[in-house]
Amino acid sequence: MARKITISPVTRIEGHARITLQLNDAGVVDQARFIVTQFRGFEKFCEGRPFYEMPSLMARTCGICPVSHLIAGAKACDDLYAVQIPHPAKMLRRMMNLAQILQSHALNFFYLSLPDLYFGMDADPEQRNIIAVFRDNPSMARDGVALRQIGQEIIEELGGKRIHPAWVVPGGVNTPLTEDHREKILRRLPEGMAILKRTLEWFHSVRDQFKPELNSFGNFPSHYMGLVDEQGFLEHYDGKLRVMDAAGNIVVNKHDTLRYRDLIAEANEPWTYEKFPYLKDLGYPAGMYRVGPLARLNLVDACDTPLADEELKRFRAEGVPVATSFHYHWARLIEMIFCIERIEDIMNDPDILSKHVRAYAEPNSFDGIGVSEAPRGTLIHHYRIDENGLIVWADLVIATVHNNLAMNRAILQVAKNFVDGNALTDGALNRVEAVIRAFDPCLSCSTHADGTSMLVVELRDAAGQLLDSSRRRAVEKR
């Protein structure tokens, strides 16, 4: 008899979700779904608000990566102004975004994923947490805490608060950087780099222990999308969109972010509140692509910082593109090295203490788009306003949702490789969750289905017969 396995909740991720595995009569997984059960709807309830409130309002989308939404929202408002912000303000925004990526990557690697990597996928569930890591290896756990703290302290030195700083505003930033804050930031960077060198050495020492996971954790052909700068180097704040195909060919290069709708579209499914973006030219669902650190390191020509580029060469020795989503972990370590190197470069720029950090204007456009790279991938904010400057429509294409098709395919691949319905083990089910952790989804950010989706709740008896169902439609977009 066909059976269904439900993993609920999915643990050590941000937000609420469950995974369902449908087994056939032989106990083999036929279908897998990553079901996001929460609905937050920021796209809808921001309507009617003054556009200049959007950066700080959108930062409340998430408590883990508020800076990402703050920056994308401010860039969309810059576009409404139709002005260029001062160069020092751009550098300061870029630095805050890098600090955000640093602290968020540290959170995923050390707090959420390290227990699996340190103790093994088959370890006792009571061991698979950061507290158990601390008991067994206090210095490694402290490294994770310290690295995240460094990123958060840089955000605080710049914006006055570690969470939801209102410092990034339409037209630039609120206040310039002071010499005192600059020196405090510079003093913390060597510690962060030392931590990352130790952690990379350890990661390489255990990587070969996970060959089964390397082969099956989202290891399939796909496209990859992310931002690059004018030279094709790694870029998180500004730049153009680039797309690489499964064979490593650049199929879209320097695509204007203001024309992102020419490149991607969004689909919905009735069983989740999370949208499914796809490449328009390939259609749905064939247009699956991945974003985030793995995608970014696949498609850039180089990082353009010495230590990150040195490790990137080792990363690419695995092949181009690196297809296994297990190596999101490795890619995060490389990006954290890049963040520290780039922050130091910015801190030593002669204009970094300039007091010219904001441009003032009135709205000069009714349509504004802001695109940046969040820790989890490409983040798009798109606003439309009326003649009074009030938001009449908003579309948020969140980094996590870009990966939605890939995440669903990844859990199916992992389940087919490790889950035996006739002999279930905790380790097998943990691997299904672990591949989701590799993508590091942020579900509070990403639950903004656009009104064409419908969540279906079904009541079935023990034999699987449908007894009742209820359908709830999300709010509709104008």
Coordinates of C-alpha atoms in Angstrom, one line a residue:
M1 CA 0.0 0.0 0.0
A2 CA 1.3 3.5 -0.9
R3 CA 2.3 5.5 2.1
K4 CA 3.3 9.1 2.9
I5 CA 6.0 10.3 5.3
T6 CA 5.8 13.7 6.7
I7 CA 8.8 15.6 8.3
S8 CA 7.3 18.4 10.3
P9 CA 8.7 20.8 11.2
V10 CA 11.8 21.0 9.1
T11 CA 14.4 21.8 11.8
R12 CA 17.4 24.2 11.9
I13 CA 16.1 26.5 9.2
E14 CA 14.5 30.0 9.4
G15 CA 10.7 29.8 9.2
H16 CA 8.0 27.0 9.2
A17 CA 7.8 24.2 6.7
R18 CA 7.3 20.5 6.3
I19 CA 8.4 17.9 3.8
T20 CA 6.2 15.2 2.5
L21 CA 7.5 12.0 0.9
Q22 CA 5.1 9.9 -1.1
L23 CA 6.1 6.2 -1.3
N24 CA 4.9 3.6 -3.7
D25 CA 3.9 0.0 -2.9
A26 CA 7.5 -1.1 -2.8
G27 CA 8.4 1.6 -0.3
V28 CA 10.3 3.7 -2.8
V29 CA 9.9 7.4 -2.8
D30 CA 7.9 8.6 -5.8
Q31 CA 7.3 12.2 -4.9
A32 CA 8.7 14.8 -2.5
R33 CA 7.5 18.3 -1.7
F34 CA 8.9 21.1 0.4
I35 CA 5.8 22.8 1.7
V36 CA 6.0 26.3 3.2
T37 CA 3.0 26.7 5.5
Q38 CA 3.2 30.3 6.7
F39 CA 1.9 33.3 4.8
R40 CA 3.2 36.8 5.7
G41 CA 2.1 38.9 2.7
F42 CA 4.4 41.9 2.9
E43 CA 3.7 42.6 -0.8
K44 CA 0.1 43.4 0.1
F45 CA 0.1 45.2 3.4
C46 CA 2.7 47.8 2.3
E47 CA 0.2 49.2 -0.2
G48 CA -0.8 52.7 0.7
R49 CA 2.4 53.5 2.6
P50 CA 4.7 56.4 1.6
F51 CA 7.4 55.0 -0.6
Y52 CA 10.2 56.4 1.6
E53 CA 9.1 54.2 4.4
M54 CA 9.7 51.1 2.3
P55 CA 13.4 50.4 3.2
S56 CA 12.7 50.2 7.0
L57 CA 9.4 48.6 6.5
M58 CA 10.8 45.9 4.3
A59 CA 13.7 45.3 6.7
R60 CA 11.0 43.9 9.0
T61 CA 10.4 41.1 6.5
C62 CA 13.2 39.2 8.4
G63 CA 15.1 39.3 11.6
I64 CA 18.1 37.4 10.2
C65 CA 18.8 39.3 7.0
P66 CA 17.1 42.7 7.5
V67 CA 20.0 44.6 5.9
S68 CA 19.4 42.7 2.6
H69 CA 15.8 44.0 2.4
L70 CA 16.8 47.4 3.7
I71 CA 19.3 47.8 0.8
A72 CA 17.1 46.4 -2.0
G73 CA 14.3 48.6 -0.8
A74 CA 16.5 51.7 -0.7
K75 CA 17.8 50.9 -4.2
A76 CA 14.2 50.7 -5.5
C77 CA 13.5 54.1 -3.9
D78 CA 16.7 55.5 -5.5
D79 CA 15.2 54.3 -8.8
L80 CA 11.9 56.2 -8.0
Y81 CA 14.1 59.3 -7.3
A82 CA 15.9 58.6 -10.6
V83 CA 19.1 59.8 -9.0
Q84 CA 22.7 58.6 -8.5
I85 CA 23.6 58.3 -4.9
P86 CA 27.0 59.7 -3.7
H87 CA 29.9 57.3 -4.1
P88 CA 30.8 57.2 -0.4
A89 CA 27.2 56.2 0.4
K90 CA 27.4 53.4 -2.1
M91 CA 30.6 52.1 -0.5
L92 CA 29.0 52.3 3.0
R93 CA 25.9 50.5 1.8
R94 CA 28.1 47.8 0.1
M95 CA 30.0 47.3 3.4
M96 CA 26.9 46.9 5.4
N97 CA 25.6 44.3 2.9
L98 CA 28.9 42.4 3.2
A99 CA 28.7 42.4 6.9
Q100 CA 25.2 41.1 6.6
I101 CA 26.4 38.2 4.4
L102 CA 29.2 37.5 6.8
Q103 CA 27.0 37.2 9.9
S104 CA 24.3 35.2 8.0
H105 CA 26.7 32.8 6.5
A106 CA 28.3 32.2 9.9
L107 CA 24.8 31.5 11.3
N108 CA 24.1 28.9 8.8
F109 CA 27.5 27.2 8.8
F110 CA 28.1 27.1 12.5
Y111 CA 24.7 27.1 14.2
L112 CA 22.5 25.2 11.7
S113 CA 24.7 23.0 9.5
L114 CA 27.8 22.3 11.6
P115 CA 26.2 19.7 13.9
D116 CA 25.6 17.5 10.8
L117 CA 29.1 18.1 9.5
Y118 CA 30.8 17.6 12.9
F119 CA 28.9 14.6 14.3
G120 CA 27.7 13.1 11.0
M121 CA 24.3 12.7 9.5
D122 CA 23.5 9.6 11.4
A123 CA 24.4 11.0 14.8
D124 CA 21.9 10.9 17.7
P125 CA 19.4 13.7 17.2
E126 CA 20.2 15.0 20.7
Q127 CA 23.8 15.6 19.5
R128 CA 22.8 17.5 16.3
N129 CA 22.8 21.0 17.7
I130 CA 25.3 23.8 18.4
I131 CA 25.2 23.2 22.2
A132 CA 26.5 19.6 21.7
V133 CA 29.2 21.0 19.4
F134 CA 30.2 23.5 22.2
R135 CA 30.5 20.6 24.7
D136 CA 32.7 18.6 22.4
N137 CA 34.7 21.3 20.8
P138 CA 34.3 24.7 22.6
S139 CA 36.8 26.5 20.5
M140 CA 35.0 25.7 17.2
A141 CA 31.7 26.7 18.6
R142 CA 33.2 30.0 20.0
D143 CA 34.6 30.7 16.6
G144 CA 31.1 30.5 15.1
V145 CA 29.8 32.9 17.7
A146 CA 32.7 35.3 17.3
L147 CA 32.5 35.3 13.5
R148 CA 28.8 36.1 13.5
Q149 CA 29.4 38.8 16.2
I150 CA 32.0 40.5 14.0
G151 CA 29.4 40.8 11.2
Q152 CA 26.8 42.1 13.5
E153 CA 29.1 44.6 15.2
I154 CA 30.1 46.1 11.8
I155 CA 26.4 46.6 11.1
E156 CA 26.0 48.3 14.5
E157 CA 29.0 50.5 14.0
L158 CA 27.6 51.7 10.7
G159 CA 23.9 51.8 11.4
G160 CA 23.6 52.2 15.1
K161 CA 21.7 48.9 15.6
R162 CA 22.5 45.2 14.8
I163 CA 18.9 44.4 13.8
H164 CA 16.7 46.6 11.7
P165 CA 19.0 49.6 11.4
A166 CA 17.2 52.6 9.7
W167 CA 20.5 54.0 8.5
V168 CA 20.2 53.1 4.8
V169 CA 17.6 55.5 3.3
P170 CA 16.4 56.5 -0.1
G171 CA 19.2 58.6 -1.7
G172 CA 22.1 57.1 0.4
V173 CA 22.7 56.7 4.1
N174 CA 21.7 58.8 7.1
T175 CA 25.2 59.6 8.6
P176 CA 28.8 59.3 7.5
L177 CA 31.3 56.9 8.9
T178 CA 33.5 58.3 11.7
E179 CA 37.2 57.6 12.2
D180 CA 36.5 56.0 15.6
H181 CA 34.0 53.6 14.0
R182 CA 36.4 52.9 11.1
E183 CA 39.1 51.9 13.5
K184 CA 36.8 49.6 15.5
I185 CA 35.8 47.8 12.4
L186 CA 39.3 47.4 11.1
R187 CA 40.4 45.9 14.5
R188 CA 38.0 43.0 14.2
L189 CA 38.8 41.8 10.7
P190 CA 42.1 39.9 11.4
E191 CA 40.2 37.8 14.0
G192 CA 37.5 36.9 11.5
M193 CA 40.1 35.9 8.9
A194 CA 41.9 33.7 11.3
I195 CA 38.7 31.9 12.2
L196 CA 37.9 31.3 8.5
K197 CA 41.3 29.9 7.8
R198 CA 40.9 27.4 10.7
T199 CA 37.4 26.5 9.6
L200 CA 38.4 25.9 6.0
E201 CA 41.2 23.7 7.0
W202 CA 38.8 21.6 9.2
F203 CA 36.2 21.5 6.4
H204 CA 38.6 20.1 4.0
S205 CA 39.7 17.5 6.5
V206 CA 36.2 16.1 6.8
R207 CA 34.8 16.7 3.3
D208 CA 35.7 13.2 2.0
Q209 CA 33.6 11.6 4.7
F210 CA 30.5 12.9 2.9
K211 CA 31.0 11.4 -0.6
P212 CA 27.4 9.9 -0.6
E213 CA 26.0 13.3 0.2
L214 CA 28.3 15.0 -2.3
N215 CA 26.8 12.7 -5.0
S216 CA 23.2 13.2 -4.1
F217 CA 22.6 16.5 -2.3
G218 CA 21.0 18.4 -5.1
N219 CA 23.6 17.1 -7.5
F220 CA 21.8 17.6 -10.9
P221 CA 22.1 19.9 -13.9
S222 CA 20.6 23.3 -13.6
H223 CA 21.1 27.0 -14.5
Y224 CA 22.7 29.5 -12.1
M225 CA 21.9 33.2 -11.7
G226 CA 23.6 36.1 -9.9
L227 CA 25.1 39.5 -10.1
V228 CA 28.5 40.3 -11.5
D229 CA 30.3 43.7 -11.9
E230 CA 31.4 45.2 -15.2
Q231 CA 34.6 43.0 -15.2
G232 CA 32.6 39.8 -14.4
F233 CA 33.8 39.7 -10.8
L234 CA 31.9 38.8 -7.6
E235 CA 29.5 41.5 -6.7
H236 CA 26.8 41.7 -4.0
Y237 CA 25.6 45.3 -4.0
D238 CA 25.3 46.4 -7.6
G239 CA 25.9 45.0 -11.0
K240 CA 24.3 43.1 -13.9
L241 CA 22.6 39.7 -14.0
R242 CA 24.5 36.8 -15.4
V243 CA 23.1 33.3 -16.1
M244 CA 25.2 30.1 -16.6
D245 CA 23.8 26.9 -18.0
A246 CA 24.4 23.4 -16.7
A247 CA 27.4 22.9 -19.0
G248 CA 29.2 26.0 -17.7
N249 CA 28.3 28.3 -20.6
I250 CA 27.3 31.9 -19.9
V251 CA 23.9 32.2 -21.7
V252 CA 22.9 35.6 -20.3
N253 CA 25.5 38.3 -19.6
K254 CA 25.3 41.8 -18.2
H255 CA 21.5 41.8 -18.2
D256 CA 20.1 45.0 -16.9
T257 CA 18.5 44.4 -13.4
L258 CA 15.7 46.9 -14.3
R259 CA 14.6 44.4 -17.0
Y260 CA 14.6 41.4 -14.7
R261 CA 11.0 40.6 -15.9
D262 CA 12.4 39.9 -19.4
L263 CA 14.4 37.1 -17.8
I264 CA 12.3 35.4 -15.1
A265 CA 8.7 34.8 -14.4
E266 CA 6.9 33.4 -11.3
A267 CA 4.6 30.4 -11.1
N268 CA 2.5 29.1 -8.2
E269 CA 1.4 25.7 -6.9
P270 CA -1.7 24.9 -4.8
W271 CA 0.2 23.2 -1.9
T272 CA 2.6 26.0 -0.8
Y273 CA 2.7 29.7 -0.1
E274 CA 6.1 30.1 -1.8
K275 CA 6.4 31.1 -5.4
F276 CA 8.3 29.3 -8.1
P277 CA 10.4 31.7 -10.3
Y278 CA 11.8 30.2 -13.5
L279 CA 13.7 31.3 -16.6
K280 CA 11.1 32.5 -19.1
D281 CA 12.9 31.2 -22.2
L282 CA 12.9 27.6 -20.8
G283 CA 9.4 27.7 -19.4
Y284 CA 8.0 26.1 -16.2
P285 CA 9.3 23.9 -14.6
A286 CA 12.2 23.4 -17.0
G287 CA 13.5 26.8 -16.3
M288 CA 14.8 25.8 -12.9
Y289 CA 17.9 27.7 -11.7
R290 CA 19.9 28.2 -8.5
V291 CA 21.1 31.4 -6.8
G292 CA 23.2 32.1 -3.7
P293 CA 26.8 31.5 -2.9
L294 CA 27.2 28.3 -4.9
A295 CA 25.7 30.0 -8.0
R296 CA 27.7 33.2 -7.5
L297 CA 31.0 31.3 -7.4
N298 CA 30.1 29.2 -10.4
L299 CA 29.3 32.1 -12.7
V300 CA 31.9 34.8 -11.8
D301 CA 35.2 35.2 -13.6
A302 CA 36.9 35.7 -10.2
C303 CA 36.3 37.1 -6.7
D304 CA 38.9 39.8 -7.2
T305 CA 40.4 39.5 -3.7
P306 CA 43.6 37.4 -3.2
L307 CA 42.6 34.8 -0.5
A308 CA 39.1 34.3 -1.8
D309 CA 40.5 33.7 -5.3
E310 CA 43.0 31.3 -4.0
E311 CA 40.2 29.2 -2.5
L312 CA 38.0 29.7 -5.5
K313 CA 40.6 27.8 -7.7
R314 CA 40.4 24.9 -5.3
F315 CA 36.6 25.0 -5.4
R316 CA 36.5 25.0 -9.2
A317 CA 38.9 22.0 -9.4
E318 CA 35.7 20.1 -8.6
G319 CA 34.4 21.1 -12.0
V320 CA 32.6 24.1 -13.5
P321 CA 29.9 24.4 -12.6
V322 CA 30.0 22.8 -9.2
A323 CA 26.7 21.0 -9.3
T324 CA 26.3 19.5 -5.8
S325 CA 24.3 21.7 -3.4
F326 CA 26.3 20.2 -0.6
H327 CA 29.0 22.6 -1.6
Y328 CA 26.9 25.6 -0.6
H329 CA 28.7 25.1 2.7
W330 CA 32.1 25.5 1.0
A331 CA 30.9 28.4 -1.0
R332 CA 29.8 30.2 2.1
L333 CA 33.3 29.9 3.6
I334 CA 34.8 31.4 0.5
E335 CA 32.3 34.3 0.4
M336 CA 33.0 35.1 4.1
I337 CA 36.7 35.4 3.3
F338 CA 35.8 37.7 0.4
C339 CA 33.6 39.8 2.7
I340 CA 36.4 40.4 5.1
E341 CA 38.9 41.2 2.3
R342 CA 36.5 43.6 0.6
I343 CA 35.4 45.3 3.8
E344 CA 39.1 46.0 4.5
D345 CA 39.5 47.4 1.0
I346 CA 36.5 49.7 1.5
M347 CA 37.8 50.9 4.9
N348 CA 41.0 52.0 3.3
D349 CA 39.4 54.0 0.5
P350 CA 40.4 57.7 0.9
D351 CA 36.7 58.8 0.5
I352 CA 35.2 56.5 3.1
L353 CA 35.0 59.2 5.7
S354 CA 33.4 61.7 3.3
K355 CA 30.3 63.5 4.7
H356 CA 28.6 63.6 1.3
V357 CA 26.5 60.5 1.8
R358 CA 23.0 61.3 0.7
A359 CA 21.2 62.7 -2.4
Y360 CA 17.8 64.5 -1.9
A361 CA 15.1 64.5 -4.5
E362 CA 11.4 64.1 -5.2
P363 CA 10.0 61.0 -7.0
N364 CA 10.7 61.3 -10.7
S365 CA 9.3 57.9 -11.7
F366 CA 6.3 55.8 -10.8
D367 CA 8.2 52.5 -11.0
G368 CA 11.3 51.6 -9.0
I369 CA 13.4 48.4 -8.9
G370 CA 16.2 47.5 -6.5
V371 CA 18.3 44.4 -6.9
S372 CA 21.2 43.2 -4.7
E373 CA 22.7 39.9 -3.6
A374 CA 21.4 38.7 -0.2
P375 CA 23.2 35.9 1.7
R376 CA 20.8 33.4 0.0
G377 CA 20.9 34.8 -3.5
T378 CA 19.5 37.5 -5.8
L379 CA 17.0 39.8 -4.1
I380 CA 14.6 41.9 -6.1
H381 CA 12.2 44.7 -4.8
H382 CA 9.9 46.2 -7.3
Y383 CA 7.6 49.1 -6.3
R384 CA 5.0 51.2 -8.0
I385 CA 3.7 54.5 -6.6
D386 CA 0.9 57.0 -7.4
E387 CA 1.2 60.7 -7.9
N388 CA 1.2 61.2 -4.1
G389 CA 4.2 58.8 -3.6
L390 CA 2.1 56.1 -2.1
I391 CA 2.8 52.4 -2.8
V392 CA 0.1 51.0 -5.1
W393 CA 1.8 47.6 -5.9
A394 CA 4.9 45.7 -4.8
D395 CA 6.6 42.5 -6.0
L396 CA 9.3 40.9 -3.8
V397 CA 11.3 38.2 -5.6
I398 CA 13.1 36.8 -2.6
A399 CA 16.4 35.0 -2.8
T400 CA 15.0 31.8 -1.3
V401 CA 12.1 31.5 -3.8
H402 CA 14.6 31.5 -6.7
N403 CA 15.8 28.1 -5.3
N404 CA 12.3 26.7 -4.8
L405 CA 12.3 24.4 -7.8
A406 CA 15.8 23.2 -7.0
M407 CA 15.0 22.6 -3.4
N408 CA 12.0 20.4 -4.3
R409 CA 14.1 18.5 -6.7
A410 CA 16.9 18.1 -4.2
I411 CA 14.8 16.6 -1.5
L412 CA 13.4 14.1 -4.1
Q413 CA 17.0 13.1 -5.1
V414 CA 18.1 12.7 -1.5
A415 CA 15.0 10.7 -0.5
K416 CA 15.4 8.4 -3.5
N417 CA 19.0 7.7 -2.5
F418 CA 18.6 7.4 1.3
V419 CA 15.0 6.7 2.3
D420 CA 13.8 3.1 2.4
G421 CA 10.1 3.0 3.3
N422 CA 10.5 -0.5 4.6
A423 CA 13.4 0.3 6.9
L424 CA 13.2 4.0 7.9
T425 CA 16.1 5.5 9.8
D426 CA 16.5 8.8 11.5
G427 CA 19.7 9.4 9.6
A428 CA 18.0 9.0 6.2
L429 CA 15.3 11.6 7.2
N430 CA 17.9 13.9 8.6
R431 CA 19.6 13.9 5.2
V432 CA 16.4 15.0 3.6
E433 CA 16.3 18.0 6.0
A434 CA 20.0 18.6 5.6
V435 CA 19.8 19.3 1.9
I436 CA 17.3 22.1 2.7
R437 CA 19.7 23.5 5.3
A438 CA 22.4 23.5 2.6
F439 CA 20.3 26.0 0.6
D440 CA 19.7 28.0 3.8
P441 CA 16.1 29.0 3.1
C442 CA 14.6 32.1 4.8
L443 CA 10.9 31.3 4.8
S444 CA 9.7 34.4 6.6
C445 CA 11.3 36.4 3.8
S446 CA 9.8 34.4 1.0
T447 CA 6.2 33.7 1.7
H448 CA 4.5 36.2 -0.5
A449 CA 2.5 34.1 -3.0
D450 CA 0.8 36.5 -5.4
G451 CA -2.9 35.6 -5.2
T452 CA -3.1 33.0 -7.9
S453 CA -1.9 30.4 -5.4
M454 CA -4.3 28.4 -3.2
L455 CA -3.3 26.4 -0.1
V456 CA -5.3 23.1 -0.1
V457 CA -5.8 21.4 3.3
E458 CA -7.0 17.8 3.0
L459 CA -8.4 15.5 5.7
R460 CA -7.9 11.8 4.9
D461 CA -8.6 8.6 6.9
A462 CA -6.1 5.9 7.7
A463 CA -6.6 4.3 4.3
G464 CA -5.8 7.5 2.5
Q465 CA -9.4 8.2 1.5
L466 CA -10.3 11.9 1.2
L467 CA -12.9 12.9 3.8
D468 CA -12.9 16.7 3.4
S469 CA -10.8 19.5 2.0
S470 CA -10.6 23.3 2.4
R471 CA -9.1 25.8 0.0
R472 CA -7.8 29.2 1.0
R473 CA -6.7 31.7 -1.6
A474 CA -4.0 34.2 -0.8
V475 CA -4.7 37.9 -1.2
E476 CA -4.7 39.1 -4.8
K477 CA -2.3 41.5 -6.3
R478 CA -3.3 44.4 -8.4

